[in-house]
CSV table of C-alpha atoms in Angstrom, one decimal:
chain,number,residue,atom,x,y,z
A,1,MET,CA,2.2,3.8,-23.2
A,2,GLN,CA,3.6,0.7,-21.4
A,3,THR,CA,2.0,-2.6,-22.0
A,4,PRO,CA,1.2,-4.8,-19.0
A,5,ASN,CA,3.9,-7.3,-19.7
A,6,ILE,CA,6.5,-4.6,-19.9
A,7,VAL,CA,5.4,-3.2,-16.6
A,8,GLN,CA,5.5,-6.6,-14.9
A,9,THR,CA,8.9,-7.3,-16.4
A,10,SER,CA,10.4,-4.1,-15.0
A,11,CYS,CA,9.4,-5.2,-11.5
A,12,LEU,CA,11.0,-8.6,-12.1
A,13,LEU,CA,14.3,-7.0,-13.3
A,14,SER,CA,14.9,-5.4,-9.9
A,15,LEU,CA,15.0,-8.8,-8.4
A,16,LEU,CA,17.1,-10.3,-11.1
A,17,PHE,CA,19.9,-7.8,-10.5
A,18,HIS,CA,20.4,-9.3,-7.0
A,19,ALA,CA,19.9,-12.9,-8.2
A,20,CYS,CA,22.6,-12.5,-10.9
A,21,GLN,CA,25.3,-11.2,-8.6
A,22,GLY,CA,28.1,-13.7,-7.9
A,23,ASN,CA,31.8,-14.2,-8.0
A,24,TRP,CA,31.8,-15.0,-11.8
A,25,PHE,CA,30.1,-13.5,-14.8
A,26,SER,CA,26.7,-14.8,-15.7
A,27,ILE,CA,23.8,-14.0,-18.0
A,28,CYS,CA,20.2,-14.4,-16.8
A,29,GLN,CA,17.4,-15.2,-19.2
A,30,PRO,CA,14.7,-16.4,-16.8
A,31,GLN,CA,11.6,-16.5,-18.9
A,32,GLY,CA,12.1,-19.9,-20.6
A,33,GLN,CA,9.1,-19.6,-23.0
A,34,VAL,CA,7.0,-16.5,-24.0
A,35,GLU,CA,3.8,-16.6,-26.0
A,36,ALA,CA,2.5,-13.6,-27.8
A,37,ALA,CA,-0.3,-12.6,-30.2
A,38,VAL,CA,0.3,-11.1,-33.6
A,39,ARG,CA,0.7,-7.3,-33.4
A,40,SER,CA,1.4,-7.3,-29.6
A,41,HIS,CA,4.5,-6.1,-27.9
A,42,VAL,CA,6.8,-8.5,-26.0
A,43,THR,CA,9.8,-8.1,-23.7
A,44,LEU,CA,12.6,-10.6,-23.7
A,45,VAL,CA,14.6,-10.4,-20.5
A,46,CYS,CA,18.4,-10.4,-20.3
A,47,VAL,CA,20.4,-9.3,-17.2
A,48,VAL,CA,24.1,-9.6,-16.8
A,49,SER,CA,25.8,-10.0,-13.4
A,50,SER,CA,28.5,-7.4,-14.0
A,51,GLU,CA,29.7,-4.7,-16.4
A,52,ILE,CA,33.1,-6.4,-16.4
A,53,PRO,CA,34.6,-7.6,-18.7
A,54,HIS,CA,33.9,-4.7,-21.1
A,55,GLY,CA,32.4,-5.5,-24.4
A,56,PRO,CA,29.1,-5.7,-26.2
A,57,VAL,CA,26.0,-7.8,-25.5
A,58,THR,CA,24.3,-9.1,-28.6
A,59,TRP,CA,21.0,-10.8,-29.2
A,60,TYR,CA,20.8,-13.7,-31.7
A,61,LYS,CA,17.8,-15.5,-33.1
A,62,GLU,CA,17.9,-19.3,-33.8
A,63,THR,CA,15.5,-20.9,-36.1
A,64,GLY,CA,16.4,-24.5,-37.0
A,65,SER,CA,20.1,-24.3,-38.1
A,66,ASP,CA,19.9,-20.6,-38.7
A,67,HIS,CA,21.7,-18.5,-36.0
A,68,ARG,CA,21.6,-14.9,-37.0
A,69,HIS,CA,22.2,-11.4,-35.5
A,70,PHE,CA,19.0,-9.9,-34.1
A,71,PHE,CA,19.9,-6.8,-32.0
A,72,SER,CA,22.8,-5.0,-30.5
A,73,SER,CA,23.3,-1.5,-29.1
A,74,SER,CA,26.8,-1.6,-30.7
A,75,PRO,CA,26.4,-3.6,-33.9
A,76,ARG,CA,29.4,-4.7,-35.9
A,77,LYS,CA,29.9,-3.7,-39.5
A,78,GLY,CA,27.4,-5.5,-41.6
A,79,ASP,CA,25.0,-6.4,-38.7
A,80,ILE,CA,21.5,-5.2,-39.2
A,81,HIS,CA,18.9,-5.3,-36.4
A,82,ASP,CA,15.1,-5.1,-36.7
A,83,ARG,CA,13.7,-1.6,-36.4
A,84,ARG,CA,10.9,-2.9,-34.2
A,85,VAL,CA,13.4,-3.8,-31.5
A,86,THR,CA,14.6,-1.4,-28.7
A,87,ARG,CA,16.5,-1.9,-25.5
A,88,THR,CA,13.9,-1.9,-22.7
A,89,ASN,CA,15.9,-0.2,-20.0
A,90,GLY,CA,18.8,1.5,-21.7
A,91,ASP,CA,19.7,3.5,-18.6
A,92,GLN,CA,20.5,0.4,-16.6
A,93,ALA,CA,24.0,-0.8,-17.3
A,94,ASN,CA,23.4,-4.5,-16.5
A,95,ASN,CA,20.0,-4.7,-18.2
A,96,PHE,CA,20.1,-5.8,-21.8
A,97,SER,CA,16.4,-6.8,-22.1
A,98,ILE,CA,14.7,-5.9,-25.4
A,99,THR,CA,11.2,-5.1,-26.5
A,100,ILE,CA,9.9,-6.3,-29.8
A,101,ARG,CA,6.9,-4.3,-31.0
A,102,ASP,CA,4.2,-5.5,-33.4
A,103,VAL,CA,5.4,-9.1,-33.4
A,104,ARG,CA,4.7,-11.4,-36.3
A,105,VAL,CA,4.4,-15.2,-36.7
A,106,SER,CA,7.8,-15.2,-38.4
A,107,ASP,CA,9.3,-13.9,-35.1
A,108,THR,CA,8.8,-17.4,-33.6
A,109,GLY,CA,12.1,-18.9,-32.6
A,110,LYS,CA,14.7,-19.1,-29.8
A,111,TYR,CA,16.5,-15.9,-28.8
A,112,TYR,CA,20.0,-15.9,-27.1
A,113,CYS,CA,21.6,-13.1,-25.2
A,114,GLU,CA,25.4,-13.3,-25.7
A,115,LYS,CA,28.3,-11.4,-24.2
A,116,TYR,CA,31.5,-10.7,-26.2
A,117,THR,CA,34.7,-9.0,-25.1
A,118,LYS,CA,36.2,-6.1,-27.1
A,119,GLY,CA,37.9,-7.3,-30.2
A,120,GLU,CA,37.0,-11.0,-29.8
A,121,TRP,CA,34.0,-11.8,-31.9
A,122,ASP,CA,34.9,-15.4,-32.8
A,123,LYS,CA,33.6,-16.9,-29.6
A,124,PRO,CA,31.1,-15.5,-27.0
A,125,TYR,CA,32.5,-14.9,-23.5
A,126,ALA,CA,29.2,-16.0,-22.0
A,127,LEU,CA,25.9,-17.2,-23.3
A,128,GLY,CA,22.4,-17.0,-21.9
A,129,GLN,CA,20.2,-20.1,-21.8
A,130,GLY,CA,17.9,-18.7,-24.4
A,131,VAL,CA,14.1,-17.9,-24.4
A,132,ILE,CA,11.6,-19.4,-26.8
A,133,LEU,CA,9.2,-17.0,-28.4
A,134,THR,CA,6.0,-18.3,-29.9
A,135,VAL,CA,3.8,-15.9,-31.9
A,136,SER,CA,0.3,-17.0,-32.7
A,137,SER,CA,-3.0,-15.5,-34.0
A,138,GLY,CA,-5.1,-15.2,-30.9
A,139,SER,CA,-8.1,-16.5,-32.7
A,140,THR,CA,-6.4,-19.9,-33.3
A,141,LEU,CA,-6.1,-20.6,-29.6
A,142,HIS,CA,-9.2,-22.0,-27.8
A,143,PRO,CA,-11.6,-21.0,-30.6
A,144,GLY,CA,-15.1,-20.1,-29.5
A,145,SER,CA,-14.1,-19.6,-25.9
A,146,ALA,CA,-15.6,-16.7,-24.0
A,147,ILE,CA,-14.2,-13.8,-22.0
A,148,VAL,CA,-14.4,-14.6,-18.3
A,149,GLN,CA,-15.6,-12.0,-15.8
A,150,GLN,CA,-16.8,-12.3,-12.2
A,151,ARG,CA,-20.2,-14.1,-12.1
A,152,SER,CA,-21.3,-12.7,-8.7
A,153,PRO,CA,-21.7,-8.9,-8.1
A,154,VAL,CA,-18.7,-7.2,-6.6
A,155,LYS,CA,-19.7,-5.3,-3.5
A,156,ALA,CA,-17.5,-2.5,-2.1
A,157,LEU,CA,-17.6,0.3,0.4
A,158,GLU,CA,-17.3,3.8,-0.7
A,159,GLY,CA,-13.6,4.9,-0.8
A,160,SER,CA,-12.2,1.3,-1.1
A,161,ASP,CA,-10.3,-0.2,-4.0
A,162,VAL,CA,-11.8,-2.9,-6.2
A,163,VAL,CA,-10.6,-5.3,-8.9
A,164,LEU,CA,-12.8,-6.2,-11.8
A,165,THR,CA,-11.7,-9.4,-13.5
A,166,CYS,CA,-11.3,-10.0,-17.2
A,167,LYS,CA,-9.6,-13.1,-18.6
A,168,MET,CA,-9.2,-13.7,-22.3
A,169,PRO,CA,-9.5,-17.3,-23.8
A,170,SER,CA,-6.2,-16.7,-25.7
A,171,ILE,CA,-3.2,-14.5,-25.8
A,172,THR,CA,-4.4,-11.0,-26.7
A,173,SER,CA,-2.7,-7.7,-27.5
A,174,TRP,CA,-3.2,-5.0,-24.9
A,175,ASP,CA,-4.3,-2.5,-27.5
A,176,LEU,CA,-7.4,-4.6,-28.5
A,177,VAL,CA,-9.1,-4.6,-25.1
A,178,ARG,CA,-11.4,-1.9,-23.7
A,179,TRP,CA,-13.5,-1.5,-20.6
A,180,TYR,CA,-17.0,0.1,-20.7
A,181,LYS,CA,-19.7,0.8,-18.2
A,182,GLY,CA,-23.4,0.4,-19.0
A,183,GLU,CA,-25.2,-0.6,-22.2
A,184,GLY,CA,-26.6,0.9,-25.3
A,185,SER,CA,-26.6,4.7,-25.5
A,186,GLN,CA,-25.7,4.9,-21.8
A,187,ARG,CA,-22.4,3.0,-22.3
A,188,THR,CA,-19.4,5.0,-21.3
A,189,HIS,CA,-15.7,4.3,-21.8
A,190,VAL,CA,-13.8,3.5,-18.5
A,191,TYR,CA,-10.3,2.4,-19.5
A,192,SER,CA,-8.2,1.1,-22.3
A,193,GLY,CA,-4.5,0.9,-23.3
A,194,LEU,CA,-5.1,2.6,-26.6
A,195,LEU,CA,-7.6,5.4,-26.6
A,196,LYS,CA,-10.1,6.1,-29.4
A,197,ALA,CA,-10.8,9.6,-30.4
A,198,GLY,CA,-13.0,11.3,-27.8
A,199,ASP,CA,-12.3,8.6,-25.1
A,200,ARG,CA,-10.7,9.4,-21.8
A,201,ASN,CA,-9.4,7.0,-19.2
A,202,ASP,CA,-10.7,7.3,-15.6
A,203,ALA,CA,-7.6,8.5,-13.6
A,204,ARG,CA,-8.5,6.1,-10.8
A,205,VAL,CA,-8.3,3.0,-13.0
A,206,THR,CA,-5.2,0.9,-13.9
A,207,TRP,CA,-4.4,-2.5,-15.2
A,208,SER,CA,-4.0,-5.1,-12.5
A,209,GLY,CA,-0.7,-6.2,-14.1
A,210,GLN,CA,-1.4,-9.9,-13.5
A,211,ASN,CA,-0.8,-12.6,-16.2
A,212,PRO,CA,-0.2,-10.1,-19.1
A,213,GLY,CA,-1.5,-11.2,-22.4
A,214,ILE,CA,-4.3,-13.2,-20.9
A,215,GLU,CA,-5.7,-11.2,-18.0
A,216,PHE,CA,-6.9,-7.6,-18.5
A,217,SER,CA,-8.4,-7.0,-15.1
A,218,ILE,CA,-8.6,-3.4,-13.8
A,219,VAL,CA,-8.2,-1.8,-10.4
A,220,ILE,CA,-10.5,1.1,-9.5
A,221,LYS,CA,-9.2,3.1,-6.6
A,222,GLY,CA,-11.4,5.0,-4.2
A,223,VAL,CA,-14.8,3.9,-5.6
A,224,LYS,CA,-17.7,6.2,-5.3
A,225,ILE,CA,-21.5,5.6,-5.0
A,226,ASN,CA,-22.0,6.5,-8.7
A,227,ASP,CA,-19.5,3.9,-9.7
A,228,THR,CA,-22.3,1.4,-9.1
A,229,GLY,CA,-23.2,-0.3,-12.4
A,230,LYS,CA,-22.3,-3.1,-14.9
A,231,TYR,CA,-18.9,-3.2,-16.4
A,232,TYR,CA,-18.0,-4.9,-19.7
A,233,CYS,CA,-14.6,-6.1,-20.9
A,234,ILE,CA,-14.5,-6.1,-24.7
A,235,LYS,CA,-12.0,-7.3,-27.3
A,236,TYR,CA,-11.9,-5.7,-30.7
A,237,ASP,CA,-10.8,-7.1,-34.1
A,238,ASP,CA,-8.2,-4.3,-34.5
A,239,GLU,CA,-6.8,-1.3,-32.7
A,240,LYS,CA,-9.3,1.0,-34.4
A,241,GLY,CA,-12.0,-0.4,-32.1
A,242,ASP,CA,-14.8,-0.4,-34.7
A,243,THR,CA,-15.6,-4.1,-34.7
A,244,ILE,CA,-16.2,-6.2,-31.6
A,245,SER,CA,-14.5,-9.6,-31.6
A,246,LYS,CA,-15.7,-10.8,-28.2
A,247,GLU,CA,-17.6,-9.2,-25.3
A,248,GLY,CA,-17.6,-10.3,-21.7
A,249,PRO,CA,-20.9,-11.1,-19.9
A,250,GLY,CA,-20.3,-8.1,-17.7
A,251,VAL,CA,-19.8,-7.8,-13.9
A,252,THR,CA,-22.0,-5.7,-11.6
A,253,LEU,CA,-20.3,-3.4,-9.1
A,254,ILE,CA,-22.3,-2.3,-6.1
A,255,VAL,CA,-20.9,0.5,-4.0
A,256,THR,CA,-22.5,1.2,-0.6
A,257,ALA,CA,-22.0,4.2,1.6
A,258,ARG,CA,-20.0,4.1,4.8
A,259,ASN,CA,-22.2,5.0,7.8
A,260,VAL,CA,-22.5,4.8,11.5
A,261,THR,CA,-25.8,4.6,13.6
A,262,ILE,CA,-26.5,4.7,17.3
A,263,ILE,CA,-29.5,2.6,18.6
A,264,GLY,CA,-31.0,3.5,22.0
A,265,PRO,CA,-33.0,1.5,24.4
A,266,PRO,CA,-36.6,0.5,23.7
A,267,GLY,CA,-38.0,2.7,26.5
A,268,ARG,CA,-37.1,5.6,28.7
A,269,VAL,CA,-34.9,5.5,31.8
A,270,ASN,CA,-34.8,7.6,35.0
A,271,VAL,CA,-31.7,9.6,36.1
A,272,GLY,CA,-29.4,7.3,38.0
A,273,GLU,CA,-30.4,4.2,36.0
A,274,VAL,CA,-28.1,2.5,33.4
A,275,VAL,CA,-28.7,3.1,29.7
A,276,GLU,CA,-27.4,0.9,26.9
A,277,LEU,CA,-26.5,2.3,23.5
A,278,GLN,CA,-25.4,0.3,20.5
A,279,CYS,CA,-23.3,1.8,17.7
A,280,GLU,CA,-23.3,0.1,14.3
A,281,ALA,CA,-20.8,0.9,11.6
A,282,ASN,CA,-20.3,-0.2,8.0
A,283,ASN,CA,-16.6,0.7,7.4
A,284,TYR,CA,-14.0,-1.5,5.7
A,285,ASN,CA,-12.2,-4.0,8.0
A,286,ASP,CA,-11.6,-1.3,10.7
A,287,GLY,CA,-13.3,-2.3,14.0
A,288,THR,CA,-12.0,0.6,16.0
A,289,PHE,CA,-14.4,2.4,18.3
A,290,MET,CA,-14.3,5.3,20.7
A,291,TRP,CA,-17.2,6.7,22.8
A,292,MET,CA,-17.4,10.3,24.2
A,293,LYS,CA,-19.7,12.1,26.5
A,294,ASN,CA,-19.9,15.9,26.2
A,295,GLY,CA,-16.5,15.8,24.4
A,296,GLU,CA,-14.8,13.6,27.1
A,297,ALA,CA,-13.6,10.1,26.3
A,298,ILE,CA,-15.5,7.3,28.0
A,299,PRO,CA,-13.2,4.6,29.5
A,300,GLN,CA,-12.9,1.4,27.4
A,301,ASP,CA,-14.2,-0.8,30.2
A,302,HIS,CA,-17.6,0.8,29.7
A,303,PHE,CA,-18.1,-0.7,26.1
A,304,THR,CA,-17.5,-3.8,24.1
A,305,ILE,CA,-16.6,-4.3,20.4
A,306,ALA,CA,-17.7,-7.0,18.0
A,307,GLY,CA,-18.0,-7.5,14.2
A,308,THR,CA,-16.8,-9.3,11.1
A,309,GLY,CA,-15.8,-8.1,7.6
A,310,THR,CA,-17.0,-4.5,7.1
A,311,TRP,CA,-19.9,-4.7,9.7
A,312,HIS,CA,-18.9,-3.6,13.3
A,313,THR,CA,-20.8,-3.0,16.5
A,314,SER,CA,-20.0,-1.5,19.9
A,315,ARG,CA,-22.2,-1.7,22.9
A,316,LEU,CA,-21.9,1.0,25.6
A,317,THR,CA,-23.2,0.7,29.2
A,318,LEU,CA,-23.6,4.1,30.9
A,319,GLN,CA,-24.8,5.1,34.3
A,320,THR,CA,-26.9,8.3,33.9
A,321,GLU,CA,-26.3,11.2,36.2
A,322,LYS,CA,-28.1,14.4,37.2
A,323,GLY,CA,-28.0,16.9,34.4
A,324,ASP,CA,-27.6,14.2,31.7
A,325,ILE,CA,-30.9,15.3,30.2
A,326,ARG,CA,-28.7,18.0,28.5
A,327,SER,CA,-25.8,15.6,27.8
A,328,ALA,CA,-24.8,14.1,24.4
A,329,VAL,CA,-23.0,10.8,23.7
A,330,GLN,CA,-20.9,10.4,20.6
A,331,CYS,CA,-19.7,7.2,18.9
A,332,VAL,CA,-16.5,7.6,16.8
A,333,GLN,CA,-15.7,4.8,14.5
A,334,GLY,CA,-12.4,4.2,12.6
A,335,LYS,CA,-8.7,4.4,13.3
A,336,ASN,CA,-7.7,6.7,10.4
A,337,GLU,CA,-8.6,10.3,11.3
A,338,GLU,CA,-9.3,11.3,7.7
A,339,GLN,CA,-11.8,8.5,7.3
A,340,ARG,CA,-13.4,8.4,10.8
A,341,MET,CA,-17.2,8.5,11.1
A,342,SER,CA,-19.3,9.6,14.1
A,343,GLU,CA,-22.8,9.9,15.3
A,344,VAL,CA,-24.2,11.9,18.2
A,345,PHE,CA,-27.0,10.7,20.5
A,346,ASN,CA,-28.8,13.1,22.8
A,347,LEU,CA,-29.6,11.5,26.2
A,348,SER,CA,-32.7,13.7,26.5
A,349,SER,CA,-34.4,11.3,24.0
A,350,VAL,CA,-34.3,8.4,26.6
A,351,ILE,CA,-34.1,10.1,30.0
A,352,THR,CA,-37.5,10.9,31.6
A,353,GLY,CA,-38.0,14.5,32.3
A,354,MET,CA,-40.2,14.0,35.3
A,355,GLN,CA,-38.5,14.5,38.7
A,356,ARG,CA,-39.7,12.5,41.6
A,357,VAL,CA,-41.1,14.8,44.2
A,358,LYS,CA,-41.6,13.9,47.9
A,359,MET,CA,-45.0,15.0,49.0
A,360,LEU,CA,-45.2,16.7,52.4
A,361,VAL,CA,-48.6,16.5,54.1
A,362,HIS,CA,-49.4,19.2,56.7
A,363,HIS,CA,-51.9,18.4,59.4
């Protein structure tokens, strides 16, 4: 299972490969400073601009005057690296980033990525600028602070994607945070990085990937009507998930159905008179409309379109004709064929059925 900070770092690395290219060899350590909670996993980034000259890349940790070997894929005789450390993307030749799992307070220090050439260990060929890692107990930062979730209800249309926010008051390990829906006996597990026995993640849900270590917001794709409810972001004391450390206030999600409705005139009209129909739709930010009569498209100069946000309207002006008492008008809303909505309006409901008869008087 990848942690959010590892996922975000992998995206950053693709950009760094281009940024590190040049006419000379260079080492990129772009992070500057990294903060982590005890028992969390962190990635320290190191990208080199070229595979040449050949030779190993080694990580060193500096604490005060102590500068000691920390990790290398090709260690020298006598070098020992921490078993918690692995190369993050070993299949990428220019990427020498490392992941430290289950970090401790004693891991605090400055880490350097250094390039050596074959057979020359006395002096590094190139040296990264270093990254400072600070490991703290999450409870010591901003004590008593609360988990932040959206105060106002989150409203969404059926089928759309929504983000439910969760911000921790301090750096927190991803395996201590879980999302639940509902309360008491009705509470159900929604998503977590480390599952408890019997729990399942909703396949539509992922971490947002923003501000890892602090933000544990989730994205729910293609929400459904039954997703409506209150969602809680909860931090536990340990990965077992038996004791709650902090619980967010909860955020209410309201999912409404997409729909389209045609509104006719207040009274009836006679054949040959103009009828006005209004089509109202609740459908994302798509304000596309099409009108049809008996399966044939009505020219666009016969109707207008207006709307904001997810609420859209179209007003049709139509001259009725002989035989329209058996005609049907259809409003089609939406550009995407798979998500289009439509409603049919029978003109018989507004056209008077009485025909005017000329009376002939015979003398």
